[in-house]
Amino acid sequence: MSILDWINFGKVSAERDDLLQHYFFDNGVLKGAIDSPSTFLFLGRKGAGKTAVFKHLCERRDAFIGKECLLIPLSFEDYNWNIHALLMDEGRAESLAYKQSWRFVILTECIRAFVENFEAHGGRAPKPIAASKKLLEKLFESPIPSIGRLVGEKLLSLSSVSLPKGGVGLEDGDLESLTVDGGGVAFERVKADKSLQRKLSENIGQVLTLLEGAISSSLDDLPKIFICFDKVDEAWDDVSFEDSKRVIAGLVAAGDSIASAYGGAIRPLIFLREDIFDVLSINDANKLREDCGTLLHWTRASLATMLLHRVNYFAQIADVEEVSDIDALFDKKELRQRNRPLNHLIKRTMMRPRDLIAFCGRIVQNMKEKVDDPFSDDPVAFELIETGSVYESEPGYSEWLEQEVLDEWAVQRPEIRDLFNAVRNNSSTNFSKADLSRELDSLGLAPDQATVDSYLRFLFDISVIGFKLGQSSEWKFKCFYPSQGFVASDEYRVHEGLVRALNLTETRDRSGSTSADAS
């Protein structure tokens, strides 16, 4: 049997992979975060597997949080950015500007889930929760709208509601006397009327106080609830960048507040790109990352296991013997510079599952094209993965990796394009600070030396370049050595995965070996 009859590494995109539940590999981060009451941030680079973890948690919720707990999966795809912009609490710090509105959204979702859970099991919700439900239905509709409709035309109606100045209580008498006849309010009208915006914010704050009190007084009778946010970077583009920063910072602030306010009974879980978190204006961001965040980090062993889970799923379907070693799939035990096949692949990734899956997928596709070559008269069959296809797939994969890095950083650090062009124009895999400065000058940028230093640090932090320490022959890249800090060096080297896309020539470093030898 040809290996092409069954070999498959799955899809690159978790959200488009219908088979993910069959071969998902949890490297331990999910269970560790669930077991830690203070953790609410899942951070990781683009392609590190955040959506895969989110999707797996939603599909296997009982295994991670138990049947008695509730889970609400939410996505920024369901969120109306324009309307959220009207809810800003002016005069507050950027990280707090949207905190109130996010708390309102989260707790409204919780009330709806609590009531639905009691009704589904034939029980009665605690009186404060039932009263909160009646209030929300009075203000919006029955049943309480989900986030997609709540943060839409429904929420705007609060700007025309006149709540009692002393506040409305949750007692039946108060609720029965509350009349809501404001009707629908257009987004354009609220956007143009500051008084309506103030009324909207005031009413949200008043209702939020009631919801907080109702939940706090009923905690002993409520199931634990996890409310999960994915696709937080959905509107992360050139147009919405500044608004996105404020909205996401508000979500993080609200998540932090709610995670600590209810003793873990309400657990927000926010899946967020690490690079986005780093540019948010949040007080004590480093402390928050250390105390409340978990990083989706992969090792060689965990990446290998991830690939084996995928390969063996398809092997089982084809009734092929289970694979115990990724290297055994290749027709040669060693590739260039005596690297084992898996090492060769990993060194061209940034230690992210998406990179490795994309590379492997291109190798298989290259082999299939050889089998189907319309100009070949000789039949081609492969018992194992062909080494030649590994090399031939590198240029296309390299271009893909370059685009991934650009997509990841072009919004918050637009200079990444100029930096790539400067490295490309230098034409060598190895370069010095002076080389980079010269090429930036030739592009008309003329940065001062301090700026060039900051560019080198940035390129190292995102694993585009590496350096050697002392007399070591090992190039240090952040993706391979996460704890390594930046050190100014005489010579830097471009990541092996980007060499082909940037059309770089391998040059000898100061130890006398080529950059390929050093890899």
Coordinates of C-alpha atoms in Angstrom, one line a residue:
M1 CA 0.0 0.0 0.0
S2 CA 1.2 3.5 -0.8
I3 CA 1.6 5.8 2.1
L4 CA -0.5 8.3 0.2
D5 CA -3.5 6.0 0.4
W6 CA -3.9 6.8 4.0
I7 CA -1.4 9.5 5.4
N8 CA -3.1 12.7 6.6
F9 CA -2.1 15.3 9.1
G10 CA -5.5 17.0 9.4
K11 CA -6.5 20.6 8.7
V12 CA -4.4 23.6 9.7
S13 CA -7.4 25.6 10.9
A14 CA -9.1 24.2 14.1
E15 CA -12.4 26.0 13.4
R16 CA -12.6 24.2 10.0
D17 CA -11.5 20.8 11.2
D18 CA -14.6 18.6 11.8
L19 CA -12.3 15.7 12.9
L20 CA -10.5 17.6 15.6
Q21 CA -12.3 15.9 18.5
H22 CA -11.0 12.5 17.3
Y23 CA -7.3 13.4 17.5
F24 CA -7.0 16.5 19.6
F25 CA -4.0 16.4 21.9
D26 CA -4.1 18.3 25.2
N27 CA -0.5 19.1 26.2
G28 CA -1.8 19.7 29.8
V29 CA -2.5 23.4 29.6
L30 CA -6.3 23.0 29.6
K31 CA -6.6 20.8 32.7
G32 CA -4.0 22.9 34.5
A33 CA -5.9 26.1 33.9
I34 CA -9.3 24.6 34.8
D35 CA -7.8 23.3 38.1
S36 CA -6.4 26.8 39.0
P37 CA -9.3 29.0 40.2
S38 CA -7.3 32.2 39.5
T39 CA -6.6 31.4 35.9
F40 CA -8.8 33.0 33.3
L41 CA -6.4 33.9 30.5
F42 CA -5.3 31.4 27.8
L43 CA -2.4 33.1 25.9
G44 CA -0.6 31.9 22.9
R45 CA 0.9 33.0 19.6
K46 CA -1.1 32.9 16.4
G47 CA -1.2 29.2 15.5
A48 CA -0.4 27.9 19.0
G49 CA -3.8 26.1 19.2
K50 CA -6.1 28.4 21.3
T51 CA -9.2 27.8 19.1
A52 CA -8.4 24.0 19.2
V53 CA -8.3 24.1 23.0
F54 CA -11.5 26.2 23.1
K55 CA -13.3 23.8 20.7
H56 CA -12.1 20.7 22.6
L57 CA -13.3 22.2 25.9
C58 CA -16.7 22.8 24.4
E59 CA -17.0 19.3 22.9
R60 CA -15.6 17.5 25.9
R61 CA -16.9 19.7 28.7
D62 CA -17.9 16.9 31.0
A63 CA -14.4 15.5 31.1
F64 CA -12.9 18.8 32.1
I65 CA -15.5 20.7 34.2
G66 CA -17.9 17.9 35.2
K67 CA -21.6 17.4 34.4
E68 CA -22.7 19.6 37.3
C69 CA -21.0 22.7 35.9
L70 CA -22.3 25.0 33.2
L71 CA -20.4 26.1 30.2
I72 CA -21.2 29.1 27.9
P73 CA -19.1 29.3 24.8
L74 CA -19.0 32.8 23.3
S75 CA -17.2 34.2 20.3
F76 CA -16.4 37.7 19.1
E77 CA -18.0 36.6 15.8
D78 CA -21.2 37.2 17.8
Y79 CA -20.3 40.6 19.0
N80 CA -21.4 44.0 17.7
W81 CA -18.4 46.2 17.9
N82 CA -20.1 49.4 16.9
I83 CA -22.7 49.2 19.6
H84 CA -20.2 48.3 22.2
A85 CA -18.4 51.5 21.4
L86 CA -21.4 53.4 22.7
L87 CA -21.1 51.8 26.1
M88 CA -17.7 53.3 26.9
D89 CA -17.4 54.7 30.4
E90 CA -15.7 58.0 29.6
G91 CA -13.2 59.4 32.0
R92 CA -11.9 56.0 33.0
A93 CA -8.5 54.5 32.3
E94 CA -8.4 52.6 28.9
S95 CA -8.4 49.2 30.6
L96 CA -11.5 50.1 32.6
A97 CA -13.5 52.0 29.9
Y98 CA -15.5 49.0 28.9
K99 CA -15.3 47.1 32.1
Q100 CA -18.9 47.9 33.2
S101 CA -20.5 47.0 29.9
W102 CA -18.6 43.7 29.8
R103 CA -19.6 42.8 33.3
F104 CA -23.2 43.5 32.3
V105 CA -22.9 41.2 29.3
I106 CA -21.3 38.4 31.2
L107 CA -23.7 38.5 34.1
T108 CA -26.7 38.7 31.9
E109 CA -25.4 35.6 30.1
C110 CA -25.0 33.9 33.5
I111 CA -28.5 34.7 34.6
R112 CA -29.9 33.3 31.4
A113 CA -27.9 30.1 31.8
F114 CA -28.8 29.6 35.4
V115 CA -32.5 29.9 34.8
E116 CA -32.4 27.6 31.7
N117 CA -30.5 25.0 33.8
F118 CA -33.0 25.0 36.6
E119 CA -35.9 24.8 34.1
A120 CA -34.2 21.9 32.2
H121 CA -34.0 19.9 35.4
G122 CA -37.5 20.7 36.7
G123 CA -36.3 22.8 39.5
R124 CA -36.9 26.4 40.6
A125 CA -34.3 29.1 40.4
P126 CA -33.5 30.9 43.7
K127 CA -35.8 33.9 44.1
P128 CA -33.2 36.6 43.4
I129 CA -32.2 34.8 40.2
A130 CA -35.8 34.3 39.1
A131 CA -36.5 38.0 39.8
S132 CA -33.4 39.0 37.8
K133 CA -34.8 37.0 34.9
K134 CA -38.1 38.8 35.1
L135 CA -36.3 42.2 35.2
L136 CA -34.2 41.4 32.1
E137 CA -37.2 40.1 30.2
K138 CA -39.1 43.2 31.1
L139 CA -36.3 45.4 29.8
F140 CA -35.6 43.3 26.7
E141 CA -37.9 40.3 25.9
S142 CA -38.7 36.8 26.8
P143 CA -36.6 34.7 26.7
I144 CA -33.5 36.8 27.6
P145 CA -31.7 37.5 24.3
S146 CA -28.3 35.8 23.7
I147 CA -25.2 37.9 23.3
G148 CA -25.6 38.3 19.6
R149 CA -29.0 40.0 20.0
L150 CA -28.3 41.6 23.4
V151 CA -25.3 43.6 22.2
G152 CA -27.4 44.7 19.2
E153 CA -30.7 46.4 18.9
K154 CA -31.9 45.1 22.3
L155 CA -29.3 46.9 24.4
L156 CA -29.9 50.2 22.7
S157 CA -33.4 50.2 24.0
L158 CA -32.0 50.8 27.5
S159 CA -31.2 54.3 26.5
S160 CA -34.9 55.2 26.4
V161 CA -35.9 53.4 29.6
S162 CA -36.6 55.5 32.6
L163 CA -35.6 53.6 35.7
P164 CA -36.5 55.0 39.1
K165 CA -33.8 57.4 40.4
G166 CA -33.6 55.5 43.7
G167 CA -33.2 52.3 41.8
V168 CA -35.6 49.5 41.0
G169 CA -35.7 46.6 43.4
L170 CA -36.1 42.9 42.6
E171 CA -39.2 42.6 44.7
D172 CA -42.3 41.6 42.8
G173 CA -44.0 44.8 43.5
D174 CA -41.2 46.9 42.1
L175 CA -41.0 44.8 39.0
E176 CA -44.7 44.9 38.4
S177 CA -44.7 48.7 38.6
L178 CA -41.8 49.0 36.2
T179 CA -43.1 50.2 32.8
V180 CA -41.0 49.9 29.7
D181 CA -42.4 51.7 26.6
G182 CA -39.3 53.2 25.0
G183 CA -39.4 50.9 22.0
G184 CA -36.5 50.4 19.6
V185 CA -33.8 53.0 19.3
A186 CA -31.5 53.3 16.2
F187 CA -27.8 53.0 16.5
E188 CA -27.3 56.3 14.6
R189 CA -29.6 58.1 17.0
V190 CA -27.7 56.9 20.1
K191 CA -24.4 57.6 18.5
A192 CA -25.4 61.2 17.8
D193 CA -27.0 61.9 21.2
K194 CA -24.7 62.1 24.2
S195 CA -27.6 62.3 26.6
L196 CA -28.9 58.9 25.3
Q197 CA -25.4 57.5 25.7
R198 CA -25.3 58.7 29.3
K199 CA -28.7 57.3 30.0
L200 CA -27.6 54.0 28.5
S201 CA -24.6 53.8 30.7
E202 CA -26.5 54.8 33.8
N203 CA -29.2 52.2 33.2
I204 CA -26.6 49.5 32.6
G205 CA -24.9 50.4 35.8
Q206 CA -28.1 50.3 37.8
V207 CA -29.2 46.9 36.4
L208 CA -25.7 45.6 36.8
T209 CA -25.8 46.3 40.5
L210 CA -29.0 44.3 40.8
L211 CA -27.6 41.3 38.9
E212 CA -24.4 41.3 41.0
G213 CA -26.5 41.3 44.2
A214 CA -28.8 38.6 43.0
I215 CA -25.9 36.3 42.1
S216 CA -23.9 37.0 45.3
S217 CA -26.9 36.2 47.5
S218 CA -27.6 32.9 45.7
L219 CA -24.1 31.5 45.2
D220 CA -24.6 28.5 47.5
D221 CA -27.6 27.4 45.4
L222 CA -26.0 28.0 41.9
P223 CA -23.9 25.6 39.8
K224 CA -20.4 26.7 38.9
I225 CA -20.4 28.3 35.5
F226 CA -17.6 28.8 32.9
I227 CA -18.0 31.5 30.3
C228 CA -15.5 31.2 27.5
F229 CA -14.5 33.7 24.9
D230 CA -12.8 32.8 21.7
K231 CA -12.1 34.8 18.5
V232 CA -11.1 37.8 20.6
D233 CA -9.0 39.0 17.6
E234 CA -11.9 38.9 15.2
A235 CA -11.8 42.7 14.6
W236 CA -8.0 43.1 14.9
D237 CA -7.3 45.0 11.7
D238 CA -6.0 48.4 10.6
V239 CA -9.4 50.1 10.8
S240 CA -10.5 48.8 14.2
F241 CA -7.2 48.4 16.0
E242 CA -7.5 51.2 18.5
D243 CA -11.1 50.4 19.3
S244 CA -10.3 46.7 19.6
K245 CA -7.5 47.5 22.1
R246 CA -9.9 49.3 24.4
V247 CA -12.7 46.7 24.1
I248 CA -10.4 43.7 24.7
A249 CA -8.7 45.5 27.6
G250 CA -12.2 46.0 29.1
L251 CA -13.0 42.3 28.6
V252 CA -9.7 41.3 30.4
A253 CA -10.5 43.8 33.3
A254 CA -14.0 42.4 33.6
G255 CA -12.8 38.8 33.5
D256 CA -10.3 39.6 36.3
S257 CA -12.9 41.3 38.4
I258 CA -15.5 38.6 38.0
A259 CA -13.0 35.7 38.5
S260 CA -12.1 37.2 42.0
A261 CA -15.5 38.5 42.9
Y262 CA -17.4 35.2 43.1
G263 CA -14.7 33.0 44.5
G264 CA -14.4 30.9 41.3
A265 CA -18.2 30.2 41.1
I266 CA -18.2 32.2 37.8
R267 CA -15.1 31.5 35.8
P268 CA -14.5 33.6 32.7
L269 CA -12.0 32.0 30.3
I270 CA -10.5 34.3 27.7
F271 CA -8.6 32.8 24.8
L272 CA -6.3 35.6 23.5
R273 CA -3.3 36.0 21.3
E274 CA -0.2 36.7 23.3
D275 CA 0.9 39.6 21.0
I276 CA -2.4 41.3 21.5
F277 CA -2.3 41.0 25.3
D278 CA 1.2 42.6 25.2
V279 CA -0.1 45.8 23.6
L280 CA -3.1 46.3 25.8
S281 CA -3.1 49.2 28.2
I282 CA -3.6 47.2 31.4
N283 CA -2.3 48.1 34.8
D284 CA -0.1 45.4 36.3
A285 CA -0.2 43.4 33.0
N286 CA 2.9 41.4 33.9
K287 CA 1.4 40.5 37.3
L288 CA -1.8 39.5 35.6
R289 CA 0.0 37.3 33.1
E290 CA 1.9 35.5 35.9
D291 CA -1.0 35.1 38.3
C292 CA -3.9 34.6 36.1
G293 CA -2.6 33.5 32.7
T294 CA -1.5 30.2 31.2
L295 CA 0.7 30.1 28.1
L296 CA 0.1 27.6 25.3
H297 CA 3.7 26.5 24.9
W298 CA 4.8 23.4 23.0
T299 CA 7.9 21.2 23.2
R300 CA 9.5 18.8 20.7
A301 CA 7.9 15.9 22.6
S302 CA 4.4 17.5 22.7
L303 CA 4.5 18.5 19.0
A304 CA 5.5 14.9 18.1
T305 CA 2.7 13.5 20.2
M306 CA 0.3 15.9 18.5
L307 CA 1.3 14.7 15.1
L308 CA 1.1 11.0 16.2
H309 CA -2.5 11.5 17.4
R310 CA -3.4 12.8 13.9
V311 CA -1.5 10.3 11.9
N312 CA -2.7 7.3 13.9
Y313 CA -6.4 8.4 13.6
F314 CA -6.1 8.0 9.8
A315 CA -4.0 4.9 10.1
Q316 CA -6.7 3.2 12.2
I317 CA -9.3 4.1 9.6
A318 CA -7.2 2.6 6.8
D319 CA -6.4 -0.5 9.0
V320 CA -2.7 0.4 8.9
E321 CA -0.3 -0.5 11.7
E322 CA -0.1 2.2 14.4
V323 CA 2.9 4.6 14.0
S324 CA 5.0 5.0 17.2
D325 CA 7.7 7.3 15.8
I326 CA 7.3 10.2 13.4
D327 CA 10.8 9.7 12.0
A328 CA 9.9 6.2 10.9
L329 CA 7.5 7.6 8.4
F330 CA 10.3 9.0 6.2
D331 CA 12.4 7.1 3.6
K332 CA 15.7 8.4 5.2
K333 CA 16.8 8.3 8.8
E334 CA 18.7 11.6 8.4
L335 CA 18.2 14.7 6.3
R336 CA 20.6 17.7 5.8
Q337 CA 23.4 18.1 8.4
R338 CA 22.5 14.7 9.8
N339 CA 19.2 16.0 11.3
R340 CA 16.5 13.5 11.9
P341 CA 13.3 14.2 9.9
L342 CA 11.2 15.5 12.8
N343 CA 14.1 17.8 14.0
H344 CA 14.4 19.1 10.4
L345 CA 10.7 20.0 10.3
I346 CA 10.6 21.5 13.8
K347 CA 13.6 23.7 13.2
R348 CA 11.7 25.4 10.4
T349 CA 8.6 26.0 12.6
M350 CA 8.2 28.5 15.4
M351 CA 7.1 25.6 17.7
R352 CA 3.5 26.0 16.9
P353 CA 1.2 23.2 15.8
R354 CA -0.2 25.1 12.9
D355 CA 3.3 25.5 11.4
L356 CA 4.1 21.8 11.6
I357 CA 0.8 20.7 10.2
A358 CA 1.1 23.2 7.3
F359 CA 4.6 21.9 6.5
C360 CA 3.6 18.2 6.6
G361 CA 0.5 18.9 4.6
R362 CA 2.6 20.5 1.8
I363 CA 5.0 17.6 1.8
V364 CA 2.1 15.1 1.2
Q365 CA 0.6 17.4 -1.5
N366 CA 4.0 17.5 -3.3
M367 CA 4.1 13.7 -3.3
K368 CA 0.6 13.5 -4.7
E369 CA 1.5 15.9 -7.5
K370 CA 4.4 13.6 -8.4
V371 CA 2.1 10.7 -8.7
D372 CA -0.4 12.7 -10.8
D373 CA 2.3 14.4 -13.0
P374 CA 0.7 14.6 -16.5
F375 CA 4.2 14.6 -18.1
S376 CA 5.6 11.5 -16.5
D377 CA 5.4 8.2 -18.2
D378 CA 6.8 6.2 -15.3
P379 CA 4.4 5.3 -12.4
V380 CA 5.3 6.6 -9.1
A381 CA 4.6 5.0 -5.7
F382 CA 5.7 5.9 -2.2
E383 CA 6.0 3.5 0.7
L384 CA 7.2 6.2 3.0
I385 CA 7.4 10.0 3.0
E386 CA 10.0 11.0 0.4
T387 CA 12.9 13.2 1.5
G388 CA 13.0 15.0 -1.8
S389 CA 9.4 16.2 -1.3
V390 CA 10.5 17.6 2.1
Y391 CA 13.1 19.8 0.4
E392 CA 10.8 20.7 -2.5
S393 CA 8.0 21.8 -0.2
E394 CA 10.2 24.2 1.8
P395 CA 9.9 27.3 -0.5
G396 CA 6.1 27.2 -0.5
Y397 CA 6.0 26.5 3.3
S398 CA 8.5 29.3 3.9
E399 CA 6.2 31.8 2.0
W400 CA 3.3 30.6 4.1
L401 CA 5.3 31.2 7.3
E402 CA 6.3 34.6 6.3
Q403 CA 2.7 35.6 5.7
E404 CA 1.7 34.1 9.0
V405 CA 4.2 36.4 10.8
L406 CA 3.0 39.4 8.8
D407 CA -0.6 38.6 9.6
E408 CA 0.3 38.3 13.3
W409 CA 2.2 41.6 13.6
A410 CA 1.3 44.0 10.7
V411 CA -1.5 45.7 12.6
Q412 CA 0.3 46.6 15.9
R413 CA 3.8 46.7 14.5
P414 CA 3.5 47.9 10.8
E415 CA 7.2 48.3 10.6
I416 CA 7.5 44.5 10.3
R417 CA 7.1 44.8 6.5
D418 CA 10.1 47.2 6.3
L419 CA 12.1 45.0 8.5
F420 CA 11.4 42.0 6.3
N421 CA 12.4 44.0 3.2
A422 CA 15.6 45.1 4.9
V423 CA 16.5 41.5 5.8
R424 CA 15.6 40.4 2.3
N425 CA 17.7 43.1 0.6
N426 CA 20.7 42.1 2.8
S427 CA 20.4 38.7 1.0
S428 CA 22.3 36.7 3.6
T429 CA 21.1 34.5 6.4
N430 CA 23.5 36.1 8.8
F431 CA 23.8 39.8 9.4
S432 CA 25.0 42.4 11.8
K433 CA 23.4 45.4 13.4
A434 CA 25.3 47.6 10.9
D435 CA 23.9 45.5 8.0
L436 CA 20.4 46.0 9.2
S437 CA 20.9 49.7 9.7
R438 CA 22.4 50.1 6.2
E439 CA 19.4 48.3 4.5
L440 CA 16.9 50.4 6.5
D441 CA 18.7 53.5 5.4
S442 CA 18.5 52.3 1.8
L443 CA 14.7 52.0 2.2
G444 CA 14.6 55.7 3.2
L445 CA 13.9 55.1 6.9
A446 CA 17.2 56.2 8.4
P447 CA 16.5 55.1 12.0
D448 CA 18.8 56.1 14.8
Q449 CA 20.9 53.4 16.6
A450 CA 18.5 53.1 19.5
T451 CA 15.6 52.4 17.1
V452 CA 17.7 49.8 15.3
D453 CA 18.4 48.2 18.7
S454 CA 14.7 48.1 19.4
Y455 CA 14.0 46.5 16.0
L456 CA 16.5 43.7 16.7
R457 CA 14.9 43.0 20.1
F458 CA 11.5 42.9 18.4
L459 CA 12.7 40.5 15.7
F460 CA 14.2 38.3 18.3
D461 CA 11.1 38.4 20.5
I462 CA 9.0 37.1 17.6
S463 CA 11.6 34.5 16.6
V464 CA 12.5 36.0 13.2
I465 CA 16.1 36.2 14.3
G466 CA 18.4 34.4 16.7
F467 CA 21.9 34.8 18.1
K468 CA 24.7 32.9 19.7
L469 CA 25.8 33.1 23.3
G470 CA 29.6 33.3 23.9
Q471 CA 31.5 30.5 22.2
S472 CA 28.4 28.4 21.8
S473 CA 27.6 26.9 18.3
E474 CA 23.9 26.9 19.0
W475 CA 21.7 29.7 17.7
K476 CA 19.2 30.9 20.3
F477 CA 15.7 31.6 19.0
K478 CA 12.9 32.6 21.3
C479 CA 10.5 30.0 20.0
F480 CA 13.0 27.2 20.9
Y481 CA 14.2 28.8 24.1
P482 CA 11.3 30.8 25.6
S483 CA 13.2 31.9 28.7
Q484 CA 16.1 33.4 26.7
G485 CA 16.2 37.2 26.9
F486 CA 17.6 39.4 24.2
V487 CA 21.4 39.9 24.1
A488 CA 23.1 42.4 21.7
S489 CA 25.4 40.4 19.5
D490 CA 27.9 40.9 16.7
E491 CA 25.9 38.6 14.4
Y492 CA 22.3 37.5 14.0
R493 CA 20.7 34.8 12.0
V494 CA 17.3 34.6 10.3
H495 CA 15.0 31.7 11.3
E496 CA 15.4 28.7 9.0
G497 CA 11.8 28.7 8.2
L498 CA 11.9 32.1 6.6
V499 CA 15.2 31.7 4.6
R500 CA 13.5 30.5 1.4
A501 CA 10.7 33.1 1.4
L502 CA 13.2 36.0 1.9
N503 CA 15.5 34.5 -0.8
L504 CA 18.5 34.5 1.5
T505 CA 21.9 33.0 0.7
E506 CA 23.5 30.8 3.4
T507 CA 26.7 32.5 4.6
R508 CA 29.5 31.5 6.9
D509 CA 29.2 32.7 10.5
R510 CA 32.2 33.7 12.5
S511 CA 32.9 30.2 13.6
G512 CA 33.6 29.2 10.0
S513 CA 30.4 27.1 9.5
T514 CA 27.5 27.9 7.2
S515 CA 24.2 28.9 8.8
A516 CA 22.8 25.5 7.6
D517 CA 25.6 23.7 9.3
A518 CA 24.8 25.5 12.6
S519 CA 21.2 24.3 12.3

